[in-house]
């Protein structure tokens, strides 16, 4: 199994509070991703990173920010949580390279966030 | 914009009853099509990558095939332990983002 650890695995918080989810990898993969998964919507990309301090937005990035100060860590921050951000959040990594190589995604176990 | 749809949304099979799941896609230059399995409360688990039309991959009771517009995941003589949600995703030549379909929830009854 790919070495991906997400923390916390479960969190309940209140509307308006900041929340940070952490993803840690031991595979030295270049690419890291944050997805959210909701019934009826499947997996939707929030943000991704293609290197240290290199990040870009996904399709549902509003209300979220990310940081990657080290290859192994990718943080997802909700500056002021809202009930619409109640979801299961998955971190994924890939050794996707430029050119013709593809690298499949490896996922963490997920972080279940409830915003009351 | 790349898009992926999957059908059926849910499928119930009796043990041993073979069937197929469909993944239809539109993509601006396919770099890879991926199949994943997801068990409740777990992260998706990688199954296959297909790169070009006509390609096939097999793993135990699963076989994935690819055409220019769709992919099929064939399940032969399924067992209850094959029950899971199966996700399809595509990656195009120009991006770094994987676009996922909504998944097919498979239940195999003993």
PDB file of C-alpha atoms in Angstrom:
ATOM      1  CA  UNK A   1       0.000   0.000   0.000  1.00  0.00           C
ATOM      2  CA  UNK A   2       1.134   3.513  -0.805  1.00  0.00           C
ATOM      3  CA  UNK A   3       2.318   5.380   2.261  1.00  0.00           C
ATOM      4  CA  UNK A   4      -0.321   8.065   2.654  1.00  0.00           C
ATOM      5  CA  UNK A   5      -1.582   9.225   6.015  1.00  0.00           C
ATOM      6  CA  UNK A   6      -4.418  11.667   6.549  1.00  0.00           C
ATOM      7  CA  UNK A   7      -5.141  13.431   9.818  1.00  0.00           C
ATOM      8  CA  UNK A   8      -7.449  13.840  11.507  1.00  0.00           C
ATOM      9  CA  UNK A   9      -9.587  10.964  10.284  1.00  0.00           C
ATOM     10  CA  UNK A  10     -12.716  12.399  11.868  1.00  0.00           C
ATOM     11  CA  UNK A  11     -13.521  15.932  12.942  1.00  0.00           C
ATOM     12  CA  UNK A  12     -16.626  17.747  14.095  1.00  0.00           C
ATOM     13  CA  UNK A  13     -16.461  21.508  14.179  1.00  0.00           C
ATOM     14  CA  UNK A  14     -18.712  24.530  14.235  1.00  0.00           C
ATOM     15  CA  UNK A  15     -19.525  26.981  11.467  1.00  0.00           C
ATOM     16  CA  UNK A  16     -16.997  29.774  11.237  1.00  0.00           C
ATOM     17  CA  UNK A  17     -14.067  27.940  12.792  1.00  0.00           C
ATOM     18  CA  UNK A  18     -10.827  27.262  10.885  1.00  0.00           C
ATOM     19  CA  UNK A  19      -9.954  23.678  10.051  1.00  0.00           C
ATOM     20  CA  UNK A  20      -6.739  22.168   8.698  1.00  0.00           C
ATOM     21  CA  UNK A  21      -6.468  18.695   7.262  1.00  0.00           C
ATOM     22  CA  UNK A  22      -3.058  17.150   6.782  1.00  0.00           C
ATOM     23  CA  UNK A  23      -1.811  14.686   4.207  1.00  0.00           C
ATOM     24  CA  UNK A  24       1.569  13.043   4.657  1.00  0.00           C
ATOM     25  CA  UNK A  25       3.235  10.745   2.115  1.00  0.00           C
ATOM     26  CA  UNK A  26       6.333   8.581   2.290  1.00  0.00           C
ATOM     27  CA  UNK A  27       6.490   7.807  -1.459  1.00  0.00           C
ATOM     28  CA  UNK A  28       8.268  10.974  -2.608  1.00  0.00           C
ATOM     29  CA  UNK A  29       5.633  11.468  -5.308  1.00  0.00           C
ATOM     30  CA  UNK A  30       5.638  14.857  -6.982  1.00  0.00           C
ATOM     31  CA  UNK A  31       1.888  15.331  -7.309  1.00  0.00           C
ATOM     32  CA  UNK A  32      -0.541  15.586  -4.412  1.00  0.00           C
ATOM     33  CA  UNK A  33      -4.277  16.198  -4.606  1.00  0.00           C
ATOM     34  CA  UNK A  34      -7.179  17.027  -2.337  1.00  0.00           C
ATOM     35  CA  UNK A  35     -10.617  15.744  -3.332  1.00  0.00           C
ATOM     36  CA  UNK A  36     -13.970  15.881  -1.632  1.00  0.00           C
ATOM     37  CA  UNK A  37     -16.533  13.141  -2.052  1.00  0.00           C
ATOM     38  CA  UNK A  38     -20.240  13.752  -1.639  1.00  0.00           C
ATOM     39  CA  UNK A  39     -23.267  11.612  -2.502  1.00  0.00           C
ATOM     40  CA  UNK A  40     -24.431  12.346  -6.025  1.00  0.00           C
ATOM     41  CA  UNK A  41     -21.260  14.227  -6.941  1.00  0.00           C
ATOM     42  CA  UNK A  42     -18.506  11.678  -6.797  1.00  0.00           C
ATOM     43  CA  UNK A  43     -14.922  12.809  -6.322  1.00  0.00           C
ATOM     44  CA  UNK A  44     -14.312  16.482  -7.053  1.00  0.00           C
ATOM     45  CA  UNK A  45     -10.908  18.114  -7.124  1.00  0.00           C
ATOM     46  CA  UNK A  46     -10.331  20.951  -4.657  1.00  0.00           C
ATOM     47  CA  UNK A  47      -6.646  21.780  -5.140  1.00  0.00           C
ATOM     48  CA  UNK A  48      -3.548  20.006  -6.263  1.00  0.00           C
ATOM     49  CA  UNK A  49       0.195  20.459  -6.025  1.00  0.00           C
ATOM     50  CA  UNK A  50       2.860  19.650  -8.581  1.00  0.00           C
ATOM     51  CA  UNK A  51       5.825  20.438  -6.347  1.00  0.00           C
ATOM     52  CA  UNK A  52       6.930  22.248  -3.213  1.00  0.00           C
ATOM     53  CA  UNK A  53       5.151  25.606  -3.101  1.00  0.00           C
ATOM     54  CA  UNK A  54       3.529  24.888  -6.491  1.00  0.00           C
ATOM     55  CA  UNK A  55      -0.233  24.549  -6.265  1.00  0.00           C
ATOM     56  CA  UNK A  56      -3.272  25.095  -8.465  1.00  0.00           C
ATOM     57  CA  UNK A  57      -7.032  25.209  -8.110  1.00  0.00           C
ATOM     58  CA  UNK A  58      -9.481  22.483  -8.929  1.00  0.00           C
ATOM     59  CA  UNK A  59     -13.162  22.695  -9.771  1.00  0.00           C
ATOM     60  CA  UNK A  60     -14.405  23.323  -6.200  1.00  0.00           C
ATOM     61  CA  UNK A  61     -11.654  25.476  -4.679  1.00  0.00           C
ATOM     62  CA  UNK A  62     -13.775  28.307  -3.223  1.00  0.00           C
ATOM     63  CA  UNK A  63     -13.446  28.436   0.565  1.00  0.00           C
ATOM     64  CA  UNK A  64     -10.318  26.286   0.606  1.00  0.00           C
ATOM     65  CA  UNK A  65      -6.597  27.023   0.597  1.00  0.00           C
ATOM     66  CA  UNK A  66      -3.607  24.707   0.486  1.00  0.00           C
ATOM     67  CA  UNK A  67       0.060  24.760   1.262  1.00  0.00           C
ATOM     68  CA  UNK A  68       2.971  22.509   0.484  1.00  0.00           C
ATOM     69  CA  UNK A  69       6.198  23.476   2.204  1.00  0.00           C
ATOM     70  CA  UNK A  70       7.736  19.995   1.990  1.00  0.00           C
ATOM     71  CA  UNK A  71       7.446  17.230  -0.596  1.00  0.00           C
ATOM     72  CA  UNK A  72       5.801  14.913   1.895  1.00  0.00           C
ATOM     73  CA  UNK A  73       3.150  17.216   3.353  1.00  0.00           C
ATOM     74  CA  UNK A  74       0.093  18.823   1.757  1.00  0.00           C
ATOM     75  CA  UNK A  75      -2.242  20.830   3.972  1.00  0.00           C
ATOM     76  CA  UNK A  76      -5.850  21.741   3.219  1.00  0.00           C
ATOM     77  CA  UNK A  77      -7.280  24.665   5.176  1.00  0.00           C
ATOM     78  CA  UNK A  78     -10.851  25.803   5.536  1.00  0.00           C
ATOM     79  CA  UNK A  79     -10.439  29.355   6.772  1.00  0.00           C
ATOM     80  CA  UNK A  80     -14.012  29.610   8.043  1.00  0.00           C
ATOM     81  CA  UNK A  81     -15.886  26.334   7.821  1.00  0.00           C
ATOM     82  CA  UNK A  82     -19.456  26.231   6.524  1.00  0.00           C
ATOM     83  CA  UNK A  83     -22.048  23.472   6.628  1.00  0.00           C
ATOM     84  CA  UNK A  84     -21.664  22.995   2.860  1.00  0.00           C
ATOM     85  CA  UNK A  85     -18.113  21.837   3.522  1.00  0.00           C
ATOM     86  CA  UNK A  86     -19.334  18.823   5.452  1.00  0.00           C
ATOM     87  CA  UNK A  87     -17.865  16.013   3.412  1.00  0.00           C
ATOM     88  CA  UNK A  88     -15.315  13.251   3.205  1.00  0.00           C
ATOM     89  CA  UNK A  89     -11.949  14.571   2.083  1.00  0.00           C
ATOM     90  CA  UNK A  90      -9.429  12.391   0.305  1.00  0.00           C
ATOM     91  CA  UNK A  91      -5.791  13.071  -0.304  1.00  0.00           C
ATOM     92  CA  UNK A  92      -4.166  11.367  -3.278  1.00  0.00           C
ATOM     93  CA  UNK A  93      -0.659  11.157  -4.667  1.00  0.00           C
ATOM     94  CA  UNK A  94       0.742  10.390  -8.089  1.00  0.00           C
ATOM     95  CA  UNK A  95       4.106  10.088  -9.762  1.00  0.00           C
ATOM     96  CA  UNK A  96       2.578  11.630 -12.856  1.00  0.00           C
ATOM     97  CA  UNK A  97       5.324  12.919 -15.086  1.00  0.00           C
ATOM     98  CA  UNK A  98       5.352  15.238 -18.017  1.00  0.00           C
ATOM     99  CA  UNK A  99       5.236  13.710 -21.460  1.00  0.00           C
ATOM    100  CA  UNK A 100       3.745  10.305 -22.177  1.00  0.00           C
ATOM    101  CA  UNK A 101       4.008   8.709 -18.752  1.00  0.00           C
ATOM    102  CA  UNK A 102       0.924   8.380 -16.600  1.00  0.00           C
ATOM    103  CA  UNK A 103       0.836   7.696 -12.922  1.00  0.00           C
ATOM    104  CA  UNK A 104      -2.185   6.287 -11.246  1.00  0.00           C
ATOM    105  CA  UNK A 105      -3.532   7.958  -8.133  1.00  0.00           C
ATOM    106  CA  UNK A 106      -3.074   6.415  -4.717  1.00  0.00           C
ATOM    107  CA  UNK A 107      -5.538   7.539  -2.082  1.00  0.00           C
ATOM    108  CA  UNK A 108      -5.465   8.000   1.631  1.00  0.00           C
ATOM    109  CA  UNK A 109      -8.168   6.608   3.906  1.00  0.00           C
ATOM    110  CA  UNK A 110     -10.117   9.857   4.010  1.00  0.00           C
ATOM    111  CA  UNK A 111     -10.987  12.512   6.591  1.00  0.00           C
ATOM    112  CA  UNK A 112     -14.643  12.828   7.533  1.00  0.00           C
ATOM    113  CA  UNK A 113     -15.482  16.433   8.403  1.00  0.00           C
ATOM    114  CA  UNK A 114     -18.779  17.529   9.914  1.00  0.00           C
ATOM    115  CA  UNK A 115     -19.514  21.235  10.205  1.00  0.00           C
ATOM    116  CA  UNK A 116     -22.407  22.007  12.547  1.00  0.00           C
TER     117      UNK A 116
ATOM    118  CA  UNK B   1     -14.294  20.127 -20.708  1.00  0.00           C
ATOM    119  CA  UNK B   2     -13.540  16.505 -19.897  1.00  0.00           C
ATOM    120  CA  UNK B   3     -16.524  14.492 -18.669  1.00  0.00           C
ATOM    121  CA  UNK B   4     -17.116  10.999 -17.374  1.00  0.00           C
ATOM    122  CA  UNK B   5     -20.437   9.241 -16.850  1.00  0.00           C
ATOM    123  CA  UNK B   6     -21.015   5.767 -15.475  1.00  0.00           C
ATOM    124  CA  UNK B   7     -23.909   3.362 -15.743  1.00  0.00           C
ATOM    125  CA  UNK B   8     -25.759   1.857 -14.131  1.00  0.00           C
ATOM    126  CA  UNK B   9     -25.761   3.879 -10.938  1.00  0.00           C
ATOM    127  CA  UNK B  10     -26.317   0.697  -8.942  1.00  0.00           C
ATOM    128  CA  UNK B  11     -26.280  -2.987  -9.850  1.00  0.00           C
ATOM    129  CA  UNK B  12     -27.356  -6.020  -7.881  1.00  0.00           C
ATOM    130  CA  UNK B  13     -26.132  -9.417  -9.011  1.00  0.00           C
ATOM    131  CA  UNK B  14     -26.467 -12.918  -7.728  1.00  0.00           C
ATOM    132  CA  UNK B  15     -23.197 -14.677  -6.994  1.00  0.00           C
ATOM    133  CA  UNK B  16     -21.909 -16.128 -10.261  1.00  0.00           C
ATOM    134  CA  UNK B  17     -24.028 -13.836 -12.449  1.00  0.00           C
ATOM    135  CA  UNK B  18     -21.640 -12.080 -14.848  1.00  0.00           C
ATOM    136  CA  UNK B  19     -22.250  -8.499 -15.974  1.00  0.00           C
ATOM    137  CA  UNK B  20     -20.572  -5.307 -17.194  1.00  0.00           C
ATOM    138  CA  UNK B  21     -20.233  -1.759 -15.922  1.00  0.00           C
ATOM    139  CA  UNK B  22     -19.998   1.119 -18.364  1.00  0.00           C
ATOM    140  CA  UNK B  23     -17.849   4.241 -18.305  1.00  0.00           C
ATOM    141  CA  UNK B  24     -18.479   6.793 -21.076  1.00  0.00           C
ATOM    142  CA  UNK B  25     -16.084   9.669 -21.498  1.00  0.00           C
ATOM    143  CA  UNK B  26     -15.293  12.757 -23.511  1.00  0.00           C
ATOM    144  CA  UNK B  27     -11.736  14.000 -23.256  1.00  0.00           C
ATOM    145  CA  UNK B  28      -9.441  16.262 -25.201  1.00  0.00           C
ATOM    146  CA  UNK B  29      -6.772  13.687 -25.963  1.00  0.00           C
ATOM    147  CA  UNK B  30      -6.825  10.641 -23.717  1.00  0.00           C
ATOM    148  CA  UNK B  31      -3.668  10.054 -21.748  1.00  0.00           C
ATOM    149  CA  UNK B  32      -5.135   7.318 -19.587  1.00  0.00           C
ATOM    150  CA  UNK B  33      -8.393   5.836 -18.329  1.00  0.00           C
ATOM    151  CA  UNK B  34      -8.360   4.464 -14.807  1.00  0.00           C
ATOM    152  CA  UNK B  35     -10.601   2.087 -12.868  1.00  0.00           C
ATOM    153  CA  UNK B  36     -10.781   2.128  -9.091  1.00  0.00           C
ATOM    154  CA  UNK B  37     -12.628   0.112  -6.480  1.00  0.00           C
ATOM    155  CA  UNK B  38     -13.915   1.794  -3.331  1.00  0.00           C
ATOM    156  CA  UNK B  39     -15.156  -0.019  -0.247  1.00  0.00           C
ATOM    157  CA  UNK B  40     -17.379   1.808   2.274  1.00  0.00           C
ATOM    158  CA  UNK B  41     -15.361   4.077   4.540  1.00  0.00           C
ATOM    159  CA  UNK B  42     -12.177   3.566   2.528  1.00  0.00           C
ATOM    160  CA  UNK B  43     -10.233   5.432  -0.090  1.00  0.00           C
ATOM    161  CA  UNK B  44     -10.408   4.305  -3.724  1.00  0.00           C
ATOM    162  CA  UNK B  45      -8.064   1.474  -4.639  1.00  0.00           C
ATOM    163  CA  UNK B  46      -6.409   1.413  -8.046  1.00  0.00           C
ATOM    164  CA  UNK B  47      -7.372  -1.455 -10.376  1.00  0.00           C
ATOM    165  CA  UNK B  48      -6.356  -0.725 -13.990  1.00  0.00           C
ATOM    166  CA  UNK B  49      -4.977   1.842 -16.392  1.00  0.00           C
ATOM    167  CA  UNK B  50      -5.920   1.703 -20.085  1.00  0.00           C
ATOM    168  CA  UNK B  51      -4.113   3.889 -22.592  1.00  0.00           C
ATOM    169  CA  UNK B  52      -5.528   3.275 -26.058  1.00  0.00           C
ATOM    170  CA  UNK B  53      -8.588   1.881 -27.823  1.00  0.00           C
ATOM    171  CA  UNK B  54      -8.536  -1.885 -28.077  1.00  0.00           C
ATOM    172  CA  UNK B  55      -6.501  -2.376 -24.950  1.00  0.00           C
ATOM    173  CA  UNK B  56      -7.648  -4.894 -22.326  1.00  0.00           C
ATOM    174  CA  UNK B  57      -6.453  -5.592 -18.787  1.00  0.00           C
ATOM    175  CA  UNK B  58      -7.440  -8.456 -16.485  1.00  0.00           C
ATOM    176  CA  UNK B  59      -7.232  -9.089 -12.766  1.00  0.00           C
ATOM    177  CA  UNK B  60      -8.905 -12.098 -11.224  1.00  0.00           C
ATOM    178  CA  UNK B  61     -12.630 -11.859 -12.112  1.00  0.00           C
ATOM    179  CA  UNK B  62     -12.314  -8.362 -13.591  1.00  0.00           C
ATOM    180  CA  UNK B  63     -11.513  -7.379 -17.153  1.00  0.00           C
ATOM    181  CA  UNK B  64     -11.383  -3.797 -18.378  1.00  0.00           C
ATOM    182  CA  UNK B  65     -11.696  -2.843 -22.039  1.00  0.00           C
ATOM    183  CA  UNK B  66     -11.425   0.472 -23.850  1.00  0.00           C
ATOM    184  CA  UNK B  67     -12.879   2.024 -26.989  1.00  0.00           C
ATOM    185  CA  UNK B  68     -12.585   5.607 -28.218  1.00  0.00           C
ATOM    186  CA  UNK B  69     -15.713   6.630 -26.330  1.00  0.00           C
ATOM    187  CA  UNK B  70     -16.180   4.210 -23.472  1.00  0.00           C
ATOM    188  CA  UNK B  71     -14.708   1.592 -21.210  1.00  0.00           C
ATOM    189  CA  UNK B  72     -16.295  -1.515 -19.790  1.00  0.00           C
ATOM    190  CA  UNK B  73     -15.490  -3.335 -16.607  1.00  0.00           C
ATOM    191  CA  UNK B  74     -16.580  -6.937 -17.081  1.00  0.00           C
ATOM    192  CA  UNK B  75     -17.131  -8.984 -13.953  1.00  0.00           C
ATOM    193  CA  UNK B  76     -17.129 -12.739 -14.495  1.00  0.00           C
ATOM    194  CA  UNK B  77     -18.770 -15.029 -11.934  1.00  0.00           C
ATOM    195  CA  UNK B  78     -18.715 -12.384  -9.199  1.00  0.00           C
ATOM    196  CA  UNK B  79     -18.465 -13.190  -5.518  1.00  0.00           C
ATOM    197  CA  UNK B  80     -19.917 -11.240  -2.575  1.00  0.00           C
ATOM    198  CA  UNK B  81     -16.460  -9.825  -1.858  1.00  0.00           C
ATOM    199  CA  UNK B  82     -16.622  -8.023  -5.213  1.00  0.00           C
ATOM    200  CA  UNK B  83     -19.326  -5.781  -3.747  1.00  0.00           C
ATOM    201  CA  UNK B  84     -18.027  -2.196  -3.824  1.00  0.00           C
ATOM    202  CA  UNK B  85     -18.350   1.050  -5.716  1.00  0.00           C
ATOM    203  CA  UNK B  86     -16.384   1.078  -8.961  1.00  0.00           C
ATOM    204  CA  UNK B  87     -15.045   4.425 -10.153  1.00  0.00           C
ATOM    205  CA  UNK B  88     -13.769   5.413 -13.565  1.00  0.00           C
ATOM    206  CA  UNK B  89     -11.482   8.395 -14.217  1.00  0.00           C
ATOM    207  CA  UNK B  90      -9.733   9.977 -17.198  1.00  0.00           C
ATOM    208  CA  UNK B  91      -6.604  12.039 -17.624  1.00  0.00           C
ATOM    209  CA  UNK B  92      -5.965  14.085 -20.740  1.00  0.00           C
ATOM    210  CA  UNK B  93      -2.691  14.911 -22.423  1.00  0.00           C
ATOM    211  CA  UNK B  94      -2.838  18.582 -21.504  1.00  0.00           C
ATOM    212  CA  UNK B  95      -3.678  18.524 -17.823  1.00  0.00           C
ATOM    213  CA  UNK B  96      -2.631  17.135 -14.535  1.00  0.00           C
ATOM    214  CA  UNK B  97      -6.123  16.561 -13.204  1.00  0.00           C
ATOM    215  CA  UNK B  98      -8.001  13.293 -13.072  1.00  0.00           C
ATOM    216  CA  UNK B  99     -11.723  13.633 -13.793  1.00  0.00           C
ATOM    217  CA  UNK B 100     -13.874  11.046 -12.056  1.00  0.00           C
ATOM    218  CA  UNK B 101     -17.259   9.605 -12.859  1.00  0.00           C
ATOM    219  CA  UNK B 102     -19.924   9.227 -10.149  1.00  0.00           C
ATOM    220  CA  UNK B 103     -19.340   5.497  -9.794  1.00  0.00           C
ATOM    221  CA  UNK B 104     -21.386   2.297  -9.982  1.00  0.00           C
ATOM    222  CA  UNK B 105     -22.398   0.695  -6.703  1.00  0.00           C
ATOM    223  CA  UNK B 106     -22.201  -3.090  -7.133  1.00  0.00           C
ATOM    224  CA  UNK B 107     -23.835  -5.530  -4.753  1.00  0.00           C
ATOM    225  CA  UNK B 108     -23.252  -9.259  -5.174  1.00  0.00           C
ATOM    226  CA  UNK B 109     -25.680 -11.383  -3.233  1.00  0.00           C
ATOM    227  CA  UNK B 110     -24.745 -14.880  -2.020  1.00  0.00           C
TER     228      UNK B 110
END
